[in-house]
Each structure stands twice: as structure tokens, then as C-alpha cells.
mmCIF file of N, CA and C in Angstrom:
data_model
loop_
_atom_site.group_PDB
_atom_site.id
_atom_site.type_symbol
_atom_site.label_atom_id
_atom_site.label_comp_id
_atom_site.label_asym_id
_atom_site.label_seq_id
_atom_site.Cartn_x
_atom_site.Cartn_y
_atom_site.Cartn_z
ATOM 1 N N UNK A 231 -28.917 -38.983 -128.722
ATOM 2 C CA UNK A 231 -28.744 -38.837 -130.154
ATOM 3 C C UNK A 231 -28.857 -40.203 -130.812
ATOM 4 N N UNK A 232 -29.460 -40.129 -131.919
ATOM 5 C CA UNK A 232 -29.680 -41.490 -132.792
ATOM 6 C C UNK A 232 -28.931 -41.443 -134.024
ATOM 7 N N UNK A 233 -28.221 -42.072 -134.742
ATOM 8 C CA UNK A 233 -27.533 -42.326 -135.915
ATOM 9 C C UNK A 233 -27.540 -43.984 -136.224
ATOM 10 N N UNK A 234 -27.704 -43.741 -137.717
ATOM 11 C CA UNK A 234 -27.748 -45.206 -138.574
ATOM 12 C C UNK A 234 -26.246 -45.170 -138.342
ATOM 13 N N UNK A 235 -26.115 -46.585 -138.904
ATOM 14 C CA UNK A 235 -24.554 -47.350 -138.812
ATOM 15 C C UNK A 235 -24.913 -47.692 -140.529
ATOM 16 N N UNK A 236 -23.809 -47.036 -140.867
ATOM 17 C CA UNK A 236 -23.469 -47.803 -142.174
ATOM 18 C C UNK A 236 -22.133 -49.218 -142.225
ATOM 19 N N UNK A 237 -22.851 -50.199 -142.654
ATOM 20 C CA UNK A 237 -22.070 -51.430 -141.866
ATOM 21 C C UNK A 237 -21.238 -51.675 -143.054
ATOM 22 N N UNK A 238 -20.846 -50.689 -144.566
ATOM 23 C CA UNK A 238 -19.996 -51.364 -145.349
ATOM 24 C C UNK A 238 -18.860 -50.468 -145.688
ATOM 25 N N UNK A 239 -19.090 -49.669 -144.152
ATOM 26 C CA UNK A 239 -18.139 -48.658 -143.831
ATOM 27 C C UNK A 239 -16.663 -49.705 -143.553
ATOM 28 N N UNK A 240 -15.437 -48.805 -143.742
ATOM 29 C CA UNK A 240 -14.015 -49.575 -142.867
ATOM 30 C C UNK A 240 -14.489 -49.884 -141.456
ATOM 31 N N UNK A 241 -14.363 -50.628 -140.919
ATOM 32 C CA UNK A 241 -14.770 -50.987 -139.458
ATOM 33 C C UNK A 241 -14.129 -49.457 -138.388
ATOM 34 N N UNK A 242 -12.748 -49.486 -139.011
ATOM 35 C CA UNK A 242 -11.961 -48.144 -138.170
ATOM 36 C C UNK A 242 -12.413 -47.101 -138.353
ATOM 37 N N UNK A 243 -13.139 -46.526 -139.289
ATOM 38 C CA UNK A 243 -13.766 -45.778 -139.106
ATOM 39 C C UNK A 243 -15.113 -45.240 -139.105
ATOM 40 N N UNK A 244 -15.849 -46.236 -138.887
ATOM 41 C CA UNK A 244 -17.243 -46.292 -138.107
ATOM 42 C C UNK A 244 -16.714 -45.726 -136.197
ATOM 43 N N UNK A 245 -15.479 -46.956 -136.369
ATOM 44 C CA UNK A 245 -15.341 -46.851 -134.861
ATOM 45 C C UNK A 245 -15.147 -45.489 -134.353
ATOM 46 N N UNK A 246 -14.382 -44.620 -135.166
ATOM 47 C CA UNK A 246 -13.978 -43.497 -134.579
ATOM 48 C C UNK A 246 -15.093 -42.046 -135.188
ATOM 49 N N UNK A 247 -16.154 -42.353 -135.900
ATOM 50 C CA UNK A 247 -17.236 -41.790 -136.314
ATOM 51 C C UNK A 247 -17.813 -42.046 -135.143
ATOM 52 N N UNK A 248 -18.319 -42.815 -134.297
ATOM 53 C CA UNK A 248 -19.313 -43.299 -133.209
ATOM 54 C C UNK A 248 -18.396 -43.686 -132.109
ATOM 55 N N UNK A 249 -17.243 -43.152 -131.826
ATOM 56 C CA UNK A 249 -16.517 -43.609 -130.570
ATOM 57 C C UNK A 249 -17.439 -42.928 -129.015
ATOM 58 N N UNK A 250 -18.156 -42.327 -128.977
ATOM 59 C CA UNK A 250 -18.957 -41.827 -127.747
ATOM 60 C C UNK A 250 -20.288 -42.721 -127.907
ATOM 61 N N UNK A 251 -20.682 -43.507 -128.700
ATOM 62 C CA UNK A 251 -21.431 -44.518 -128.396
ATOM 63 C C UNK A 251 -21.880 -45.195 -127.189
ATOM 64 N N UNK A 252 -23.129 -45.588 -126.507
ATOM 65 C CA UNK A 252 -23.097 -46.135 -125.368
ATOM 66 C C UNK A 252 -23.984 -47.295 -125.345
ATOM 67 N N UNK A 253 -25.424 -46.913 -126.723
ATOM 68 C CA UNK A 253 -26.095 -48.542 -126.917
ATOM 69 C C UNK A 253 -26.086 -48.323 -128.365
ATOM 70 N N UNK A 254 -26.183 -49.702 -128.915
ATOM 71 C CA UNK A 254 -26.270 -50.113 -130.520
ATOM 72 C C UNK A 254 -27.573 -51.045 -130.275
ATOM 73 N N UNK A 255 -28.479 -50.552 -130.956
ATOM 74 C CA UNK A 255 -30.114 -51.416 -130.862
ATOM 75 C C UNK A 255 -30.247 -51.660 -132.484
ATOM 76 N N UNK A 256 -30.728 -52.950 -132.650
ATOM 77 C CA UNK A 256 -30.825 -53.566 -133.719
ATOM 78 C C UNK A 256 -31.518 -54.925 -133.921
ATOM 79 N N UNK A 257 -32.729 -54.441 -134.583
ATOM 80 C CA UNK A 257 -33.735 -55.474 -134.555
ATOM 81 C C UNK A 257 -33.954 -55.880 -135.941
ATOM 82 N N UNK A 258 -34.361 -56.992 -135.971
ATOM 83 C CA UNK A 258 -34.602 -57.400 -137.723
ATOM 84 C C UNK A 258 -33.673 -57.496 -138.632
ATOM 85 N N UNK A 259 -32.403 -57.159 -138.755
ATOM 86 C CA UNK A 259 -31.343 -56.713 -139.279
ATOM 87 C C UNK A 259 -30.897 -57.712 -140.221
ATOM 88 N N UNK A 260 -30.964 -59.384 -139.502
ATOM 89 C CA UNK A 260 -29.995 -60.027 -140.184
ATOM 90 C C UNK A 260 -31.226 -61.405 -140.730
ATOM 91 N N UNK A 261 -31.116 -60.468 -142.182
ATOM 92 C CA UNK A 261 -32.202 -61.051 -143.020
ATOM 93 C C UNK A 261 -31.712 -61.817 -144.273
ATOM 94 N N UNK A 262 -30.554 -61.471 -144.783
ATOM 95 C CA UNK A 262 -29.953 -61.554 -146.162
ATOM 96 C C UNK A 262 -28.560 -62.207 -145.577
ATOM 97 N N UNK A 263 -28.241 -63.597 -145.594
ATOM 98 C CA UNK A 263 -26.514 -63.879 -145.606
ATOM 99 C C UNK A 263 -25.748 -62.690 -145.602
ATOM 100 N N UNK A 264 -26.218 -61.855 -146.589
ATOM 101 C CA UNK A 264 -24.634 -61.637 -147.527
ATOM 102 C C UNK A 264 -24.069 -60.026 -146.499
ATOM 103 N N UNK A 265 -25.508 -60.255 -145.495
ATOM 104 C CA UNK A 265 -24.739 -58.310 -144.690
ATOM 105 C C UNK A 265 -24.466 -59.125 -143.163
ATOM 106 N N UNK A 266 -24.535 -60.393 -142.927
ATOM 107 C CA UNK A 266 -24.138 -60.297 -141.629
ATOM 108 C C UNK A 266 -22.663 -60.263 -141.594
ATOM 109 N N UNK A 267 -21.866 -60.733 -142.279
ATOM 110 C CA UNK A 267 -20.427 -60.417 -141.908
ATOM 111 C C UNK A 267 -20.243 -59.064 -141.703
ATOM 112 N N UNK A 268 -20.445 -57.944 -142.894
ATOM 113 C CA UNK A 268 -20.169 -56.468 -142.682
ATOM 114 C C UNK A 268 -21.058 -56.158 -141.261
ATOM 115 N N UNK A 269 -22.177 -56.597 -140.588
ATOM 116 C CA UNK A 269 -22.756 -56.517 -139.513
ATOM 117 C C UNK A 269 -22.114 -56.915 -137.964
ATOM 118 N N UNK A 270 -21.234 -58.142 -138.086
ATOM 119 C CA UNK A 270 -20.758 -58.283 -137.350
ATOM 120 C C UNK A 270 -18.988 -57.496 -137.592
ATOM 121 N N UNK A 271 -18.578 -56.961 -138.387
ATOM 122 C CA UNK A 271 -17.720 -56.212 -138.105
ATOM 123 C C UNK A 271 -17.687 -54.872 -137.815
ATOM 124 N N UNK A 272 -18.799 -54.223 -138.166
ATOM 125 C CA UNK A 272 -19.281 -52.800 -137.437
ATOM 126 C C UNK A 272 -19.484 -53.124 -136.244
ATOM 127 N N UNK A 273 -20.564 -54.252 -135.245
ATOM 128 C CA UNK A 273 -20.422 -54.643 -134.134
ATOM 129 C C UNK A 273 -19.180 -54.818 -133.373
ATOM 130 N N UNK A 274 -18.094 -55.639 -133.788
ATOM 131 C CA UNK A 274 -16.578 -56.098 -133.509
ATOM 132 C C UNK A 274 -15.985 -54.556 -133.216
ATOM 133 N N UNK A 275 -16.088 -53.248 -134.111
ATOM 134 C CA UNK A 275 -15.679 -52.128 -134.157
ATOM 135 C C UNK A 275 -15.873 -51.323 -133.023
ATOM 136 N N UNK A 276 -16.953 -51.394 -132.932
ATOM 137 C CA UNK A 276 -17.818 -50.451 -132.055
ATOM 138 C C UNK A 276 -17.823 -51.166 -130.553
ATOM 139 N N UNK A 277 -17.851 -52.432 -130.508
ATOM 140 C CA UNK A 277 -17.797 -53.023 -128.982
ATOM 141 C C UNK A 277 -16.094 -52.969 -128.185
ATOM 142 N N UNK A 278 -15.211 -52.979 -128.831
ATOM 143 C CA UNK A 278 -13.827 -52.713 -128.580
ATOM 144 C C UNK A 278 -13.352 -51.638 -127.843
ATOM 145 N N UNK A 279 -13.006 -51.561 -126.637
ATOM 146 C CA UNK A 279 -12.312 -50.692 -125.771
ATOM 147 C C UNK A 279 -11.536 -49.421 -126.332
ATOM 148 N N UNK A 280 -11.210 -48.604 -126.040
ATOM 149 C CA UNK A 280 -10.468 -47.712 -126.667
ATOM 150 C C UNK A 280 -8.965 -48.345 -126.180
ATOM 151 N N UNK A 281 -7.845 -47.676 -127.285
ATOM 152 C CA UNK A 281 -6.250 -48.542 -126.571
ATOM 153 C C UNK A 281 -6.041 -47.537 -126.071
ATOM 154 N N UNK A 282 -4.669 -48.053 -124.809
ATOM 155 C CA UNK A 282 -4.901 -46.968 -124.042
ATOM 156 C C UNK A 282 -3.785 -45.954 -124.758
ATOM 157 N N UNK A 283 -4.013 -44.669 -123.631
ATOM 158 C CA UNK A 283 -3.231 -43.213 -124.610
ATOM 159 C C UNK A 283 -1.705 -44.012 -124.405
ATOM 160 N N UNK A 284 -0.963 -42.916 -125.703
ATOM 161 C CA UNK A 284 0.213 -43.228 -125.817
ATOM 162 C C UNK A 284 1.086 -42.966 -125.064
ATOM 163 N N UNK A 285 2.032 -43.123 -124.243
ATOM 164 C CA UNK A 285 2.833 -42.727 -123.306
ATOM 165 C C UNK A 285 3.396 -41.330 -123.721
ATOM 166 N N UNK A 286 3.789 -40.398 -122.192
ATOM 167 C CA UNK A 286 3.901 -39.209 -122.646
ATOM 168 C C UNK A 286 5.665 -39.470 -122.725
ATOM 169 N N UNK A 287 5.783 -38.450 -123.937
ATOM 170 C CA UNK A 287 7.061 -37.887 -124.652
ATOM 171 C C UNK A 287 8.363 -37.598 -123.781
ATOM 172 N N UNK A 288 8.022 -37.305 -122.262
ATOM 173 C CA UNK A 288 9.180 -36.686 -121.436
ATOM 174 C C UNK A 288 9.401 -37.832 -121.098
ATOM 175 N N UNK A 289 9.771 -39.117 -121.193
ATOM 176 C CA UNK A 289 10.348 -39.985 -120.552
ATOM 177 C C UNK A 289 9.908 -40.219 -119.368
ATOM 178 N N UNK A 290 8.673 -39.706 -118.936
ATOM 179 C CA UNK A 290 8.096 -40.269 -117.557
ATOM 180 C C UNK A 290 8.710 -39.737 -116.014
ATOM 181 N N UNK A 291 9.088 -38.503 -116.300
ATOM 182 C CA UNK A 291 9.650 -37.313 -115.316
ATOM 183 C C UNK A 291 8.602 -36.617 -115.468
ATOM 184 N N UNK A 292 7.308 -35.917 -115.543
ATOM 185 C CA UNK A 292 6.497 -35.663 -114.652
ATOM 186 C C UNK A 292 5.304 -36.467 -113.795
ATOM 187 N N UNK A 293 5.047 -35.847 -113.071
ATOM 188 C CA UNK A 293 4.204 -36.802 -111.825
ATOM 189 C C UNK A 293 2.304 -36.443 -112.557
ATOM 190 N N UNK A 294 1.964 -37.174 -111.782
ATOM 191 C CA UNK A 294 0.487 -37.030 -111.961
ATOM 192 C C UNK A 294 -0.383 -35.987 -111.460
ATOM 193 N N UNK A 295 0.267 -35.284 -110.626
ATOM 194 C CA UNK A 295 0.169 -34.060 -110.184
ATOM 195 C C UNK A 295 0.456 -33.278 -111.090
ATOM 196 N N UNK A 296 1.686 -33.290 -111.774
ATOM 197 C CA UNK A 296 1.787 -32.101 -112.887
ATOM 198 C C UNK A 296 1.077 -32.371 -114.255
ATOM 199 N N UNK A 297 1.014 -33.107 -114.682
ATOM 200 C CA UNK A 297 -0.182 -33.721 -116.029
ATOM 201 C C UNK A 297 -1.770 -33.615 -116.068
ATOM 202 N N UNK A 298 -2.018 -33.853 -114.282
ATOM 203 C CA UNK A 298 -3.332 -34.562 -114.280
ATOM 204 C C UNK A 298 -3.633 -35.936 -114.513
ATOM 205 N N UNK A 299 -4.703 -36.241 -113.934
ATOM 206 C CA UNK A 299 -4.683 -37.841 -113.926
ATOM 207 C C UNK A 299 -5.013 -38.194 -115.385
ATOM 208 N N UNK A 300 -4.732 -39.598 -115.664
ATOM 209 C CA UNK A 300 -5.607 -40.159 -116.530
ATOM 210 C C UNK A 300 -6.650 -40.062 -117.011
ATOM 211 N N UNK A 301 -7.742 -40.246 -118.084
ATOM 212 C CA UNK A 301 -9.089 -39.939 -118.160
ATOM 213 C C UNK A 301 -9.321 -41.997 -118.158
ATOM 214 N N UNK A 302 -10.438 -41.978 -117.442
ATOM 215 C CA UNK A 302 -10.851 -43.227 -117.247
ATOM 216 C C UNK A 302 -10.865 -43.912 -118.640
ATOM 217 N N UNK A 303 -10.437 -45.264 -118.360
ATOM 218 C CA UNK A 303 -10.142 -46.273 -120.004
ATOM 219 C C UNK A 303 -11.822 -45.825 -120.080
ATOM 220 N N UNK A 304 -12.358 -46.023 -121.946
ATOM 221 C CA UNK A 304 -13.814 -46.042 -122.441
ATOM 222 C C UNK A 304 -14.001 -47.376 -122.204
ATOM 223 N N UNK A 305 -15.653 -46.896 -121.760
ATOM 224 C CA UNK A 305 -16.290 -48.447 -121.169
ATOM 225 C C UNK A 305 -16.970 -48.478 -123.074
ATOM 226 N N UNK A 306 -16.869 -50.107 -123.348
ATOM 227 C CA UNK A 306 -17.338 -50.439 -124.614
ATOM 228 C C UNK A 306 -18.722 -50.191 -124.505
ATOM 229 N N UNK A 307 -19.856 -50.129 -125.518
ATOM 230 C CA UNK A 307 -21.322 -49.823 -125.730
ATOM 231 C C UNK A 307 -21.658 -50.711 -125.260
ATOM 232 N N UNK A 308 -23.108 -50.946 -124.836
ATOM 233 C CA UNK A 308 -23.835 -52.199 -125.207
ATOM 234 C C UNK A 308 -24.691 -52.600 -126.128
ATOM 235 N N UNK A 309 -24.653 -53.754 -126.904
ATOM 236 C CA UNK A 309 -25.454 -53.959 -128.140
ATOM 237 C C UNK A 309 -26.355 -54.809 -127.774
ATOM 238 N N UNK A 310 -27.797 -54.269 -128.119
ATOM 239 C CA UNK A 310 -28.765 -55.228 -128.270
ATOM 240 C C UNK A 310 -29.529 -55.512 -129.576
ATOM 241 N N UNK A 311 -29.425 -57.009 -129.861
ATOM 242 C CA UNK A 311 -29.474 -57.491 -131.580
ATOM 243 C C UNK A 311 -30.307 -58.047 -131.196
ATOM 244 N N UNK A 312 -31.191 -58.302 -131.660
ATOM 245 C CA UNK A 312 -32.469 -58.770 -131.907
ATOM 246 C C UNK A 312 -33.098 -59.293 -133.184
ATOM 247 N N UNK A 313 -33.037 -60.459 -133.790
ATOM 248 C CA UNK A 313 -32.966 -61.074 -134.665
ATOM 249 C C UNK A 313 -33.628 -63.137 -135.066
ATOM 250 N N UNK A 314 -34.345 -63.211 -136.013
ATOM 251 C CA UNK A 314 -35.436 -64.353 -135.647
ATOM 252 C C UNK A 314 -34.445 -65.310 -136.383
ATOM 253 N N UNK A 315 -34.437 -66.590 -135.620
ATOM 254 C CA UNK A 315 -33.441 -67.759 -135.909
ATOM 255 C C UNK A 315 -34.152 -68.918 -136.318
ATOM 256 N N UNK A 316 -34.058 -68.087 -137.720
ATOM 257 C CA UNK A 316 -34.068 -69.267 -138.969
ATOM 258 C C UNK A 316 -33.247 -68.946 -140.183
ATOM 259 N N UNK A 317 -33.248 -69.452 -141.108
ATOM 260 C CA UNK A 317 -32.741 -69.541 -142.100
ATOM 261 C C UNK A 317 -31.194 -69.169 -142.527
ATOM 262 N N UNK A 318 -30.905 -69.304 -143.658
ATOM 263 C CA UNK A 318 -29.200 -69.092 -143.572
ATOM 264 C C UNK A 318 -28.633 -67.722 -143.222
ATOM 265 N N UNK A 319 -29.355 -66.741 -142.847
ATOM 266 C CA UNK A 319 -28.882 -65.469 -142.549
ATOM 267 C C UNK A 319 -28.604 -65.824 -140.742
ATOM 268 N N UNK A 320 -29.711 -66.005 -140.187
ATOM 269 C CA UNK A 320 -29.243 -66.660 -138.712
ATOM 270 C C UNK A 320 -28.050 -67.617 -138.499
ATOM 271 N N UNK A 321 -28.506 -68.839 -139.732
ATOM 272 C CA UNK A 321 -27.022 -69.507 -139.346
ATOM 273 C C UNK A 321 -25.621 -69.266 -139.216
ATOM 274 N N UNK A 322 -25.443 -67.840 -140.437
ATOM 275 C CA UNK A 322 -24.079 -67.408 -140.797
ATOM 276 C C UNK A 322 -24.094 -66.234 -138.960
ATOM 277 N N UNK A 323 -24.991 -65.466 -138.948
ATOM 278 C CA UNK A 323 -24.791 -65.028 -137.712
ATOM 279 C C UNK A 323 -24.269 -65.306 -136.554
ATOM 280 N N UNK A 324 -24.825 -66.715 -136.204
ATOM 281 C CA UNK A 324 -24.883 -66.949 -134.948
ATOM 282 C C UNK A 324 -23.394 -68.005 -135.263
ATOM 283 N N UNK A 325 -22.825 -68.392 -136.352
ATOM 284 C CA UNK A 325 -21.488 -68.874 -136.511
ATOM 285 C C UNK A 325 -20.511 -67.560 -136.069
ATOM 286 N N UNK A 326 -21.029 -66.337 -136.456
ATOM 287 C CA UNK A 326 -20.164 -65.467 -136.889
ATOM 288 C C UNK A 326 -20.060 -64.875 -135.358
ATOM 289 N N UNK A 327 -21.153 -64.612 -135.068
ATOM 290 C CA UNK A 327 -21.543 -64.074 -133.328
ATOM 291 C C UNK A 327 -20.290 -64.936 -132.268
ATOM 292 N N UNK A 328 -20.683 -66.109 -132.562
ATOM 293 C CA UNK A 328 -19.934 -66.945 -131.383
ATOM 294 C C UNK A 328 -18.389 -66.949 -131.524
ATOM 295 N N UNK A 329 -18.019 -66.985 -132.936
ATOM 296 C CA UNK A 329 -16.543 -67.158 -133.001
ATOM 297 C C UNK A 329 -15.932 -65.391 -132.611
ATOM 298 N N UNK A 330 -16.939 -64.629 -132.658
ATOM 299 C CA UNK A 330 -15.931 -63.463 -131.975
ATOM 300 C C UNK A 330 -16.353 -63.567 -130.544
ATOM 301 N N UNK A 331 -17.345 -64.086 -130.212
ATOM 302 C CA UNK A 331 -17.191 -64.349 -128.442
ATOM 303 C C UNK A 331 -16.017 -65.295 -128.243
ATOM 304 N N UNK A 332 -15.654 -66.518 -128.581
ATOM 305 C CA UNK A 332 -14.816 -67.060 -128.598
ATOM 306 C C UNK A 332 -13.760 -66.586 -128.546
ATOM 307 N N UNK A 333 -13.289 -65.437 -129.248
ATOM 308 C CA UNK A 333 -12.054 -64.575 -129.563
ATOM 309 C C UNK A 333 -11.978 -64.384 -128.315
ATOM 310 N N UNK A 334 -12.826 -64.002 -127.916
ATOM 311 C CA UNK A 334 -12.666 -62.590 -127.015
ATOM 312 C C UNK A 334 -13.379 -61.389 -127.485
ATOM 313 N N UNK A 335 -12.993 -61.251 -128.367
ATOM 314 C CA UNK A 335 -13.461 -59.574 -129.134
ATOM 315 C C UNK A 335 -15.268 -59.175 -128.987
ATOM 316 N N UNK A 336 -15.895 -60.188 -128.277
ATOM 317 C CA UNK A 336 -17.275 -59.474 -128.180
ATOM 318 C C UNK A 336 -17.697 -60.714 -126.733
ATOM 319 N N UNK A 337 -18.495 -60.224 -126.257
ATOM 320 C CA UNK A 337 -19.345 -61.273 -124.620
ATOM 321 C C UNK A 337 -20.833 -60.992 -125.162
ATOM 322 N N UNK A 338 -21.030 -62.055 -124.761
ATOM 323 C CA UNK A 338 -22.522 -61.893 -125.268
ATOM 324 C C UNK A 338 -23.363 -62.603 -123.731
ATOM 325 N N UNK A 339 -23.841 -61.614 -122.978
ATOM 326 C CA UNK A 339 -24.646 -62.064 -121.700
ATOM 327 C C UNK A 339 -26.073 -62.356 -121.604
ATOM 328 N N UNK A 340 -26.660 -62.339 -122.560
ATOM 329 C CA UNK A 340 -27.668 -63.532 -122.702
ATOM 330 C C UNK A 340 -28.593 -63.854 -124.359
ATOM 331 N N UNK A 341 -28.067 -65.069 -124.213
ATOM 332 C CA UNK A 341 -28.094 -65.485 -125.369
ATOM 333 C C UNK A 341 -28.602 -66.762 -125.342
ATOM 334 N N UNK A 342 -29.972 -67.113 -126.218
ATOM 335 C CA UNK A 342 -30.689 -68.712 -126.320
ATOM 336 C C UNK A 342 -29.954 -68.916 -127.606
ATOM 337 N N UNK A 343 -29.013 -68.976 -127.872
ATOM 338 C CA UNK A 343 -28.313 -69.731 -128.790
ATOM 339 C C UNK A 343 -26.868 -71.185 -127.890
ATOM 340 N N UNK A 344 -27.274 -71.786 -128.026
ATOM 341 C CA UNK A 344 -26.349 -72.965 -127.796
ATOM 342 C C UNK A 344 -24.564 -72.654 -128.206
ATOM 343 N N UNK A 345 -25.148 -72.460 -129.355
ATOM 344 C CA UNK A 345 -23.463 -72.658 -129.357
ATOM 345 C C UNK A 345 -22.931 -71.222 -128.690
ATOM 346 N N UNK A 346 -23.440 -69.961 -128.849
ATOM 347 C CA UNK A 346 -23.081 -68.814 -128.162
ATOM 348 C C UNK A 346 -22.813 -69.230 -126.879
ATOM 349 N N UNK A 347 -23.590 -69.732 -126.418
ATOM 350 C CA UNK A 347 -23.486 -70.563 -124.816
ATOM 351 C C UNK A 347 -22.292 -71.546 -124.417
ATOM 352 N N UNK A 348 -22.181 -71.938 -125.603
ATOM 353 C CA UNK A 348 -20.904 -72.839 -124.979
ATOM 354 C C UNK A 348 -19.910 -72.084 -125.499
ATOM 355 N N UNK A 349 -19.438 -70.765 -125.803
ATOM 356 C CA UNK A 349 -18.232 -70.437 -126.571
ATOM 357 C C UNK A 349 -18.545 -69.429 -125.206
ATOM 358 N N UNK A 350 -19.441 -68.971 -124.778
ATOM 359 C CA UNK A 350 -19.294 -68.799 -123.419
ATOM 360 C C UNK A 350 -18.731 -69.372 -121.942
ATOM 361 N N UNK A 351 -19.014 -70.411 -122.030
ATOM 362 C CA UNK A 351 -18.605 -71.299 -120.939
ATOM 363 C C UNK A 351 -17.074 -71.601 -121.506
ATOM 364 N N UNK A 352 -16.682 -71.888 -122.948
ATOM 365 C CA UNK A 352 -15.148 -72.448 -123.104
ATOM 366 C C UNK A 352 -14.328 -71.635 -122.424
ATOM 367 N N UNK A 353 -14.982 -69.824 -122.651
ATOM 368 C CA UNK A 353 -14.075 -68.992 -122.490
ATOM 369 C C UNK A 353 -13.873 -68.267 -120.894
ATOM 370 N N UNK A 354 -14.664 -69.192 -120.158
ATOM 371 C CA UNK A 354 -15.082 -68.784 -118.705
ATOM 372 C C UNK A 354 -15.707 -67.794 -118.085
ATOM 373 N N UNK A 355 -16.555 -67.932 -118.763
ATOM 374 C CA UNK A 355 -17.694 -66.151 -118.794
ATOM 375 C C UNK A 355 -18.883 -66.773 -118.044
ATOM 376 N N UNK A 356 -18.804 -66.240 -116.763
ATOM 377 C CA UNK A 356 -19.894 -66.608 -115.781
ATOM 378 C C UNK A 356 -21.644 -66.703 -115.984
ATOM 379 N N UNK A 357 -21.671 -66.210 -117.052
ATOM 380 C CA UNK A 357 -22.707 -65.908 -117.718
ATOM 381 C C UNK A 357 -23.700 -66.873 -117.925
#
């Protein structure tokens, strides 16, 4: 199935509009400054793990046998962005890209951007 991302959606609920997500493909995209922030927070949304379920209500007196197991934690999507590095729409990107690799909140495994690369290596990502 294919669906547009509306990126000036609440981030929370893009996320939970597209929570069965598995790739985000996106080419050309970041042309104009003024949409890569809302771009990289639909990305930030959508790449984020699910939290895990809430603990059950009985105080933890039944077994896993009587519940059933767990359903496996959601594996995050993978995004492939694809985008030409020039001008101030790239620059605000690839500022914006790295400081959520930096976070934590996004990995980016291959990337010819420098500084993506070293906010990789700060954060010990074998990559």
C-alpha cells in the first residue's frame, strides 16, 4: 500500500495514522527551507519504536501462559531520503538530520554527509 504523508500534520498523529509502516521513500522533497523542519518531524514520528504496552491491571498474578505472550516490540520503518545538497534547504536539513541522529531519535546508515558522519561516530554507531 502507498500513502502520501502530510508533514504539517501533529507528528502524533501521522504516527498513529501510519503506525504499520515499514518504508518511507522520499526523493526531491527538501527543496524550500521552510518544509524541512515539518519533514523532519513526520520522519522523527514515524521512525520511533512503539512504547511498550502498559502493564496489566491484576498486579502481575497471571503467568504468560494464562495471557499469552507478548506481541513482539514494532521494528521502526526504514526511510530512504533522497535529496540534492545544495542550497539552504539542504543546509537546514542536514543540520536538522544530524542533530536527531545525535539525539538518538533517528540512525542514519549511510550517509555522504560529514557532519551526519560524525554525529554518527560521537554516538558510537558502527556505521
Amino acid at each position: 500500500t502507498v500513502a502520501a504523508l502530510d508533514w504539517y500534520q501533529p507528528p502524533a498523529q501521522t504516527a498513529a495514522a501510519h503506525a504499520d509502516v515499514d518504508l518511507i521513500l522520499a526523493a526531491d522533497c527538501v527543496y524550500d527551507p521552510d518544509i524541512v523542519e515539518p519533514l523532519l518531524a513526520t520522519l522523527g514520528a514515524l521512525l520511533q519504536p512503539a512504547p511498550p504496552p502498559p502493564p496489566s491491571s491484576d498486579s502481575g498474578q497471571s503467568s504468560a501462559a494464562e495471557t499469552g505472550p507478548l506481541p513482539p516490540p514494532r521494528v521502526p520503518p526504514i526511510a530512504l531520503v533522497a535529496v540534492e545538497r545544495r542550497g539552504a534547504a539542504w543546509e537546514r536539513f542536514e543540520m536538522g538530520l544530524s542533530a536527531e541522529v545525535a539525539s538518538g531519535r533517528m540512525l542514519v546508515a549511510a550517509d555522504r554527509s560529514d557532519a551526519a558522519r560524525c554525529a554518527l561516530r560521537e554516538a558510537g554507531c558502527p556505521f
